[in-house]
Tab-separated table of N, CA and C in Angstrom:
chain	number	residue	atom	x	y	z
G	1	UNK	N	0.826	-1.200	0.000
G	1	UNK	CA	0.000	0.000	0.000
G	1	UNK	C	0.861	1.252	0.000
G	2	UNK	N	0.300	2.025	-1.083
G	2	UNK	CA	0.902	3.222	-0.627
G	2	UNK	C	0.356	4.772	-0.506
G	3	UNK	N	0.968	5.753	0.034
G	3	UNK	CA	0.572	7.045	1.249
G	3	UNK	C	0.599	6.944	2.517
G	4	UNK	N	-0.367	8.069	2.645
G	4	UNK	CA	-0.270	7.630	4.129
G	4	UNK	C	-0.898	6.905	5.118
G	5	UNK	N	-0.453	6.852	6.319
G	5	UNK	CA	-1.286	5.793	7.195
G	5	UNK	C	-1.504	6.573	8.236
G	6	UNK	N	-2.653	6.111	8.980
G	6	UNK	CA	-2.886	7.239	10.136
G	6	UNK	C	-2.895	5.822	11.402
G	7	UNK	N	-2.491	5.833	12.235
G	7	UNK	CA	-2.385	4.725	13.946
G	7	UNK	C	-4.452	5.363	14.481
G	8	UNK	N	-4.753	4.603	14.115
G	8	UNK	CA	-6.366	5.038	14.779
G	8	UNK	C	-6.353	4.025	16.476
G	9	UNK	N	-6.229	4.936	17.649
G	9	UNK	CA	-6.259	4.504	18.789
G	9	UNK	C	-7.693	4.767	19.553
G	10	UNK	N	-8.419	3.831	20.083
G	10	UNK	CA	-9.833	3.917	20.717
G	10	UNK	C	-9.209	4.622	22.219
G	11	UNK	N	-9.962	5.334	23.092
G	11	UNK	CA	-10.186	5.372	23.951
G	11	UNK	C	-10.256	4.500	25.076
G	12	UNK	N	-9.077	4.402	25.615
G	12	UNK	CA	-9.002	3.139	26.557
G	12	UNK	C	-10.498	3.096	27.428
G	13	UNK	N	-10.497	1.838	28.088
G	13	UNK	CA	-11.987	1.953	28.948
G	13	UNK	C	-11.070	1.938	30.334
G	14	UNK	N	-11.582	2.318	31.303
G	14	UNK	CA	-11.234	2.856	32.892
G	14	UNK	C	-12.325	1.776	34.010
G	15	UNK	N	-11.227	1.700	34.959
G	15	UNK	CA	-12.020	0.765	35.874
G	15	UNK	C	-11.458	1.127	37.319
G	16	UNK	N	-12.091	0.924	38.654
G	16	UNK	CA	-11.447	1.570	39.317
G	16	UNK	C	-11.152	0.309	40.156
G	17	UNK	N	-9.980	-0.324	40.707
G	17	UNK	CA	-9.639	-1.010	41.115
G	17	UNK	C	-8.576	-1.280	42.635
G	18	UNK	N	-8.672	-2.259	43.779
G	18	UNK	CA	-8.431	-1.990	44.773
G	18	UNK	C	-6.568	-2.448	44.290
G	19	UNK	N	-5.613	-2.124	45.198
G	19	UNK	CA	-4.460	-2.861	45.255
G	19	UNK	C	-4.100	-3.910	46.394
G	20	UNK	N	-4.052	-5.149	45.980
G	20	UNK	CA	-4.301	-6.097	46.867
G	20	UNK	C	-2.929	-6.569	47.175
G	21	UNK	N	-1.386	-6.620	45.839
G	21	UNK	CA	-0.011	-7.068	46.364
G	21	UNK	C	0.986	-6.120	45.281
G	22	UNK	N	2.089	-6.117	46.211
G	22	UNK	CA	3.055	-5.134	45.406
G	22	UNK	C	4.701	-6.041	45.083
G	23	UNK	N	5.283	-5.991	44.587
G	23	UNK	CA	6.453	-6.424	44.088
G	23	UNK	C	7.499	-5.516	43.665
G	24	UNK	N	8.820	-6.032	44.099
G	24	UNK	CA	9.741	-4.803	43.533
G	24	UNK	C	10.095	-5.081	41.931
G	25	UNK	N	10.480	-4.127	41.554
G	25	UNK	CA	10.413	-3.683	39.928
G	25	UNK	C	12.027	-4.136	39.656
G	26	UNK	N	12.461	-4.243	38.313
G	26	UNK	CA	13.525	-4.593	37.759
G	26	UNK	C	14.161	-3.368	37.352
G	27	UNK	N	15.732	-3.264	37.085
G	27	UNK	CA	16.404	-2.521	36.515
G	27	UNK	C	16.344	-1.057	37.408
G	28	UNK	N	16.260	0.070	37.041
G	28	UNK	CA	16.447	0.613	38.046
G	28	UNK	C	15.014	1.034	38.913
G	29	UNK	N	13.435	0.064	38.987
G	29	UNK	CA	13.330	0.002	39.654
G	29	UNK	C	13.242	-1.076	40.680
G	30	UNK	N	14.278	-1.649	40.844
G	30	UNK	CA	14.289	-2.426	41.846
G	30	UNK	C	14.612	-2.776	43.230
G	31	UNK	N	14.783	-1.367	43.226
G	31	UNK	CA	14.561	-1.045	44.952
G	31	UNK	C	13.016	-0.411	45.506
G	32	UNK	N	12.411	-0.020	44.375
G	32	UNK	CA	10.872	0.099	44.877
G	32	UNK	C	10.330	-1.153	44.533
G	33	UNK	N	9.114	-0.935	45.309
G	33	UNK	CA	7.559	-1.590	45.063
G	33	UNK	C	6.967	-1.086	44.084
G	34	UNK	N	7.110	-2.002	43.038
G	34	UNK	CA	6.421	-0.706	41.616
G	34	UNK	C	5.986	-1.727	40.819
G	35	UNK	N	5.334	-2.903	40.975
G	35	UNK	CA	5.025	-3.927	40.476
G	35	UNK	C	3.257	-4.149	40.911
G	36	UNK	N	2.286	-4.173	40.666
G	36	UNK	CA	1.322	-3.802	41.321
G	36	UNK	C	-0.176	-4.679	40.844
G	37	UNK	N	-0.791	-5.659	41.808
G	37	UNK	CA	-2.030	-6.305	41.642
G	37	UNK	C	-2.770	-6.058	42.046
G	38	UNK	N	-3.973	-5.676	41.606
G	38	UNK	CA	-5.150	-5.105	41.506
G	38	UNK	C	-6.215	-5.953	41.588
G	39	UNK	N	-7.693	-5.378	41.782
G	39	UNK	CA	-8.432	-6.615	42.102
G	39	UNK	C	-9.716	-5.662	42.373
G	40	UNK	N	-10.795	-6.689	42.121
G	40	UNK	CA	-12.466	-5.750	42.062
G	40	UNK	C	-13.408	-6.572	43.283
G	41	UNK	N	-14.313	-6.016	43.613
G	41	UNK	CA	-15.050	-6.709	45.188
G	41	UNK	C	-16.046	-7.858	43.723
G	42	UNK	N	-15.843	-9.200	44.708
G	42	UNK	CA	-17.394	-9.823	44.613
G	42	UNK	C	-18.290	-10.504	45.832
G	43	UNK	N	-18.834	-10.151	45.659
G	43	UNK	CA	-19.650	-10.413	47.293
G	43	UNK	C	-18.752	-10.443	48.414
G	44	UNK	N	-18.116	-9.014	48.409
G	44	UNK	CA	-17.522	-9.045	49.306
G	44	UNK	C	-15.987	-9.256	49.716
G	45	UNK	N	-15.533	-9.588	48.806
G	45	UNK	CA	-14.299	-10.490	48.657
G	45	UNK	C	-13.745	-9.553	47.397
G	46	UNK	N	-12.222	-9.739	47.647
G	46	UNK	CA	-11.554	-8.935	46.581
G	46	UNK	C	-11.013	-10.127	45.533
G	47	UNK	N	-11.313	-10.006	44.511
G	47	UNK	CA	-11.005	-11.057	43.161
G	47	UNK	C	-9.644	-10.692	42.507
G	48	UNK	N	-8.069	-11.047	42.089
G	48	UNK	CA	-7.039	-10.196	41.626
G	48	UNK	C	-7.779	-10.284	40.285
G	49	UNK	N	-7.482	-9.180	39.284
G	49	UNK	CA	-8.059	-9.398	37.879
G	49	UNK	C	-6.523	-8.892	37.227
G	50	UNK	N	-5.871	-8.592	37.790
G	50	UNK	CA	-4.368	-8.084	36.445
G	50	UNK	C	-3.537	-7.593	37.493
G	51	UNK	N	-2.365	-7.079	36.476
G	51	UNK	CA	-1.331	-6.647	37.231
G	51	UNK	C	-0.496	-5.515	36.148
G	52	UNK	N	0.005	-4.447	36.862
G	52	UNK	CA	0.671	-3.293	36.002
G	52	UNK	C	1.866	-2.686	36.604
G	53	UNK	N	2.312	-2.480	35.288
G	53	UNK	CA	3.734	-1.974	35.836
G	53	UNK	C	4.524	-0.391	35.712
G	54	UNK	N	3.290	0.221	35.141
G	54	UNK	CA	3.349	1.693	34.612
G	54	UNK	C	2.558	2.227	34.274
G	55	UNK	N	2.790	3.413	34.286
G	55	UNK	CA	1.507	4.384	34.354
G	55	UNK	C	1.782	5.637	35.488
G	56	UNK	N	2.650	5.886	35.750
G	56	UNK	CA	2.689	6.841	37.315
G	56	UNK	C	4.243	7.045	37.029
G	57	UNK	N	4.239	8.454	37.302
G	57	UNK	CA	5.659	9.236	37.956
G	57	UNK	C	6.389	8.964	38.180
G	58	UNK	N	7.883	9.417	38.388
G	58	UNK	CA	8.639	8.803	39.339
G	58	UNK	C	8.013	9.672	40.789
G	59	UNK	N	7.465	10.887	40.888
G	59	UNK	CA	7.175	11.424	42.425
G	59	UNK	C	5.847	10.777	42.797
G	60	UNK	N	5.257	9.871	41.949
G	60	UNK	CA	3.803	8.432	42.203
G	60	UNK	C	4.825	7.446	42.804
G	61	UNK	N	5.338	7.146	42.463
G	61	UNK	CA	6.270	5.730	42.207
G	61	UNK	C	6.877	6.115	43.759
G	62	UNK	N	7.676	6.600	44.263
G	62	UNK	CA	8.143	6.791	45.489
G	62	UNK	C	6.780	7.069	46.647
G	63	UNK	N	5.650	7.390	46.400
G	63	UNK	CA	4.776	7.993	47.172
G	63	UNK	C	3.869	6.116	47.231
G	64	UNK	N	3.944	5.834	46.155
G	64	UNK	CA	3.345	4.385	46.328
G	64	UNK	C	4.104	3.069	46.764
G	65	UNK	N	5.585	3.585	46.716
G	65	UNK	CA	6.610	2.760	47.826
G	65	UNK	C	6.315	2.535	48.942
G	66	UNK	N	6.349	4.218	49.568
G	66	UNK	CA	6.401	4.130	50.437
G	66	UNK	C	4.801	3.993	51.417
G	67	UNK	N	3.744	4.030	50.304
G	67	UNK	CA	2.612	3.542	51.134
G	67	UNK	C	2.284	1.587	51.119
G	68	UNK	N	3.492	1.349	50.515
G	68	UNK	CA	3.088	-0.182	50.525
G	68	UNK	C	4.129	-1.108	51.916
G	69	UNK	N	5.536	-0.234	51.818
G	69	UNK	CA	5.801	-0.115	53.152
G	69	UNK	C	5.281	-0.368	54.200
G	70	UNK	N	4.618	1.030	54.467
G	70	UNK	CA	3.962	1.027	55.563
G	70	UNK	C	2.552	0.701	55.629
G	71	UNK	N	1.971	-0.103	55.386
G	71	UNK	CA	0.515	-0.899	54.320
G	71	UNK	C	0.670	-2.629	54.914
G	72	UNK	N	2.017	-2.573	54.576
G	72	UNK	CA	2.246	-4.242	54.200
G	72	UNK	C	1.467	-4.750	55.488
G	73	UNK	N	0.625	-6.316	54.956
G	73	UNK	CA	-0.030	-6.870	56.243
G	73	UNK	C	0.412	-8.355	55.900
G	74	UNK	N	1.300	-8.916	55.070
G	74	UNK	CA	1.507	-10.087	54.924
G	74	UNK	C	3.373	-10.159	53.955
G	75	UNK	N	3.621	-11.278	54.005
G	75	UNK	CA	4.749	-11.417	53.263
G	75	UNK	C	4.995	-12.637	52.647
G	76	UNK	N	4.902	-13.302	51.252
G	76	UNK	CA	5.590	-14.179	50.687
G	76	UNK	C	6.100	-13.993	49.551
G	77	UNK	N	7.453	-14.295	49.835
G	77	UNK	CA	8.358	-14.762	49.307
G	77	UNK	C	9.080	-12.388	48.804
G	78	UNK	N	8.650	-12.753	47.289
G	78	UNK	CA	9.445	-10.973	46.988
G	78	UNK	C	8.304	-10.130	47.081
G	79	UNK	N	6.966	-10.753	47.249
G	79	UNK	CA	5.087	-10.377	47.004
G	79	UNK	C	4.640	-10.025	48.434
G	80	UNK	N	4.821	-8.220	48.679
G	80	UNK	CA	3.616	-8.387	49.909
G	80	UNK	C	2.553	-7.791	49.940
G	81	UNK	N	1.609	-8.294	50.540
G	81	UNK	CA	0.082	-7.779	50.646
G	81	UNK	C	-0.344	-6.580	51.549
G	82	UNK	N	-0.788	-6.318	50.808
G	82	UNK	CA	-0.892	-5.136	51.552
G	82	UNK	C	-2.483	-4.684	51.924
G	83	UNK	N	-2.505	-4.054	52.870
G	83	UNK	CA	-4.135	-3.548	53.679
G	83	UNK	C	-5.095	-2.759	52.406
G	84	UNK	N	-6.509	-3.543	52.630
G	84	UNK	CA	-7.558	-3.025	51.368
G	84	UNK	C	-7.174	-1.344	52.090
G	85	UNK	N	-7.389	-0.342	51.155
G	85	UNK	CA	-7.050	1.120	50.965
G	85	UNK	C	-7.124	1.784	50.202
G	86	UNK	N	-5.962	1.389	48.964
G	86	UNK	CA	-5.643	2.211	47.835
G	86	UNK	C	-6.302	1.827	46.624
G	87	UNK	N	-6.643	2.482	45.784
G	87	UNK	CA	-7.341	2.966	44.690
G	87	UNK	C	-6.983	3.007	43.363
G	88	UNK	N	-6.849	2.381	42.573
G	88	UNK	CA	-6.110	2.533	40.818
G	88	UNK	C	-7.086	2.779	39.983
G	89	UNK	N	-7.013	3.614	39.189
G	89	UNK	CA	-7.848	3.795	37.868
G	89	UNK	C	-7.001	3.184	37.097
G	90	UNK	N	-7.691	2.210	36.406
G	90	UNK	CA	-6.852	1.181	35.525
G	90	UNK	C	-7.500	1.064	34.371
G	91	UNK	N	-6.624	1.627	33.520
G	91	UNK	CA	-6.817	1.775	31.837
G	91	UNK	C	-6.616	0.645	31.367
G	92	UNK	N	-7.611	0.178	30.352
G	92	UNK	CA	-6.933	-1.176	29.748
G	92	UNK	C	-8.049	-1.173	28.072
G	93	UNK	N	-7.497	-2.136	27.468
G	93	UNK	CA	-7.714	-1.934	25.823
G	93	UNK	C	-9.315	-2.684	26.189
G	94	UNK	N	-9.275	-3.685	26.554
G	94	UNK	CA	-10.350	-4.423	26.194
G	94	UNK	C	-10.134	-5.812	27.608
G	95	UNK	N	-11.218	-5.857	27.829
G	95	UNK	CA	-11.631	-7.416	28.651
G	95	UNK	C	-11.650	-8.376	28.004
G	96	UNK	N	-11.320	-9.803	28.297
G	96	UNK	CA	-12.060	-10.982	27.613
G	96	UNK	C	-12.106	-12.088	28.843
G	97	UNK	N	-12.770	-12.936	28.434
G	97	UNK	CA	-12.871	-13.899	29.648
G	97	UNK	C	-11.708	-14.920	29.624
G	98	UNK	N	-11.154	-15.616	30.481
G	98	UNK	CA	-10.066	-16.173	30.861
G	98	UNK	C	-10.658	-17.434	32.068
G	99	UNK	N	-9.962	-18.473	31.409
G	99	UNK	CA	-9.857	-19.586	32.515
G	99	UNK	C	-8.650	-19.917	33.588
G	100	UNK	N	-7.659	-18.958	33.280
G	100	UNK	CA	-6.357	-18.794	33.819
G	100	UNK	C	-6.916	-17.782	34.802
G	101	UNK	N	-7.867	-17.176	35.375
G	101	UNK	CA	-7.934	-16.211	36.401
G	101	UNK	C	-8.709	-16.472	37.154
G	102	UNK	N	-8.790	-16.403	38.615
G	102	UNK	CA	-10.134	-16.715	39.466
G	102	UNK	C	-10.929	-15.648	39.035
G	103	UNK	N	-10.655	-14.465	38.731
G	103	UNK	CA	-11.515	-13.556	38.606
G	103	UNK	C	-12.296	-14.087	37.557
G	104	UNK	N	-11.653	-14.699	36.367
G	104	UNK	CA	-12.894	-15.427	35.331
G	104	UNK	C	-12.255	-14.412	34.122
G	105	UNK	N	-11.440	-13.281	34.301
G	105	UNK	CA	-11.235	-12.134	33.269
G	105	UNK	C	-9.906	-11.917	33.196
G	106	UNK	N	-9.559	-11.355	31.897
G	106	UNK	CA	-7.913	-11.175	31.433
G	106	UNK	C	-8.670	-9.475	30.983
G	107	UNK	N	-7.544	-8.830	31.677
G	107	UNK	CA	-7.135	-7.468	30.633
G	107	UNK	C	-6.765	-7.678	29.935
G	108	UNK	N	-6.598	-6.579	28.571
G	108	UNK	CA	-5.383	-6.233	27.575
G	108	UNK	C	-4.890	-4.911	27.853
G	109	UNK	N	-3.498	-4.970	27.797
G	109	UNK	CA	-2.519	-3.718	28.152
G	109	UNK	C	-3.342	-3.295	29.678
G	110	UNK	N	-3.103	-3.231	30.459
G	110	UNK	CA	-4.082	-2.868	31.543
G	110	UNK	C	-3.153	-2.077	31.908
G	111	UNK	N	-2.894	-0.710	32.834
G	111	UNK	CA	-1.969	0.430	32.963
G	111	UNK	C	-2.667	1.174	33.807
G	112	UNK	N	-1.817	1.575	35.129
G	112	UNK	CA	-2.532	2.516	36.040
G	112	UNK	C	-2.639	4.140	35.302
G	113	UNK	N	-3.763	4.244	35.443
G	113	UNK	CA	-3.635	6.115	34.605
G	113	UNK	C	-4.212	7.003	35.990
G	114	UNK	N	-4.678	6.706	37.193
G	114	UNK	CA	-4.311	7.581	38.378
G	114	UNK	C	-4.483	6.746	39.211
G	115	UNK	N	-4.086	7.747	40.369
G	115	UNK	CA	-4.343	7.081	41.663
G	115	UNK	C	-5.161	7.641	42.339
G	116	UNK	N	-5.790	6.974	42.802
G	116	UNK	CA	-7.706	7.693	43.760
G	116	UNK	C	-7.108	8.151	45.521
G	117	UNK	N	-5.692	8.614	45.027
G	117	UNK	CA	-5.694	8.590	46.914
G	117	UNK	C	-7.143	8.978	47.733
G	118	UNK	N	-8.234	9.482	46.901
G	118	UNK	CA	-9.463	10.555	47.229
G	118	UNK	C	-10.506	9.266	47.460
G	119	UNK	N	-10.209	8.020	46.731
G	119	UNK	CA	-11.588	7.039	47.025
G	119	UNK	C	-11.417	6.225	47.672
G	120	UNK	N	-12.388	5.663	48.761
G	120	UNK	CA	-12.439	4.557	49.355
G	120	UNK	C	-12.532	3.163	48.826
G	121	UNK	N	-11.293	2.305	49.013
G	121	UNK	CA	-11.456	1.093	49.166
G	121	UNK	C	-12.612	0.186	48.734
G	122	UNK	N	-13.855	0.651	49.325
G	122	UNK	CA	-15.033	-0.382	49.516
G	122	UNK	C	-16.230	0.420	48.245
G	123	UNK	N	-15.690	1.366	47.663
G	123	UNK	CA	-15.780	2.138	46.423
G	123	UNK	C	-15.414	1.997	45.159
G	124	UNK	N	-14.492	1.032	45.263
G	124	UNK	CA	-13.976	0.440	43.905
G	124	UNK	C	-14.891	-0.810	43.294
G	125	UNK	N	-14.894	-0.896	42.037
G	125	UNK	CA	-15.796	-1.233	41.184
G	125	UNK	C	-15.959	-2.532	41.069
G	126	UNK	N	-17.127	-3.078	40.892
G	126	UNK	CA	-17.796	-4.343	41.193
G	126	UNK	C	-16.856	-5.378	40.284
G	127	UNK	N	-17.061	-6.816	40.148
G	127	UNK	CA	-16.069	-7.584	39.049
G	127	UNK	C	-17.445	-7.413	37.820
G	128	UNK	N	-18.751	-7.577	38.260
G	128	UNK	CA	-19.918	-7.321	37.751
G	128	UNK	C	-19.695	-6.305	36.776
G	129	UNK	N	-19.291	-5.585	37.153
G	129	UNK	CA	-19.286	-4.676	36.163
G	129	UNK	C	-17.818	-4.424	35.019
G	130	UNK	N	-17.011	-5.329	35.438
G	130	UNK	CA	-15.846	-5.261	34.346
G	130	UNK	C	-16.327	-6.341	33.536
G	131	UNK	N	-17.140	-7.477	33.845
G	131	UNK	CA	-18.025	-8.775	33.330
G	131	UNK	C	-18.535	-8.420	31.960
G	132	UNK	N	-19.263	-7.347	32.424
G	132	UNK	CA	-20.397	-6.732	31.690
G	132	UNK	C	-19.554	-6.058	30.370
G	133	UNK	N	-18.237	-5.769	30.356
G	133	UNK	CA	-17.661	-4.811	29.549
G	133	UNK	C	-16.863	-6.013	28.524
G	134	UNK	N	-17.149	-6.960	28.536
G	134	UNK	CA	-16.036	-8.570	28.231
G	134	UNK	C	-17.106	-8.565	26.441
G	135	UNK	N	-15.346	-8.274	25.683
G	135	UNK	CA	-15.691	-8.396	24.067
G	135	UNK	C	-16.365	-9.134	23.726
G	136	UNK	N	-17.818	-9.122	22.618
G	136	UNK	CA	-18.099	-10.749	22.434
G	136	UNK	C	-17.077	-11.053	21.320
């Protein structure tokens, strides 16, 4: 083909999601916690649905160190868990369903695009409703 070509990019879809475990990052970040699993309530219960590794600052990135730090309520192995709290708006291309996840769902590209320091925990978004958003 020839001329030109134009990159046509959709509008990522947004979900707001709890952070349930953190991991330290490679290369130079691997002295933070910058590795990050996420997860949506179902009856009650937090489901992990993905995991991201960018999307935030380096003055995010030190501020979310150091709240996983002082957060942490469990430890295995390089993975610790940390207290329901914090808040991700998590950009991602598209849902599909997955048998590899308890949640039942796979992101594509999934990417933190803020942080809700402003929302509660028990405010973040149903799995019901990321369900509902799953490509046919």
């Amino acid at each position: 083909p020839k001329g030109e070509w134009f990159k046509w990019k959709k509008q990522p879809e947004l979900i707001d999601a709890v952070l349930m475990y953190a991991q330290r990052g490679h290369g130079k970040r691997s002295s933070f916690y910058s590795d990050y699993t996420f997860g949506l309530w179902e009856q009650g219960r937090l489901l992990p649905i993905g995991k991201a590794y960018f999307g935030f600052t380096d003055e995010e990135l030190t501020l979310l160190d150091k709240w996983v730090r002082t957060h942490t309520n469990e430890r295995f192995g390089p993975v610790r868990g940390v207290e329901v709290g914090l808040v991700f708006e998590i950009a991602f291309d598209s849902a599909h369903e997955s048998s590899r996840h308890k949640s039942g769902v796979a992101l594509r590209f999934p990417r933190i695009h803020r942080i809700r320091w402003d929302k509660p925990a028990s405010e973040a978004d149903q799995l019901t409703t990321l369900k509902a958003r799953i490509s046919p």
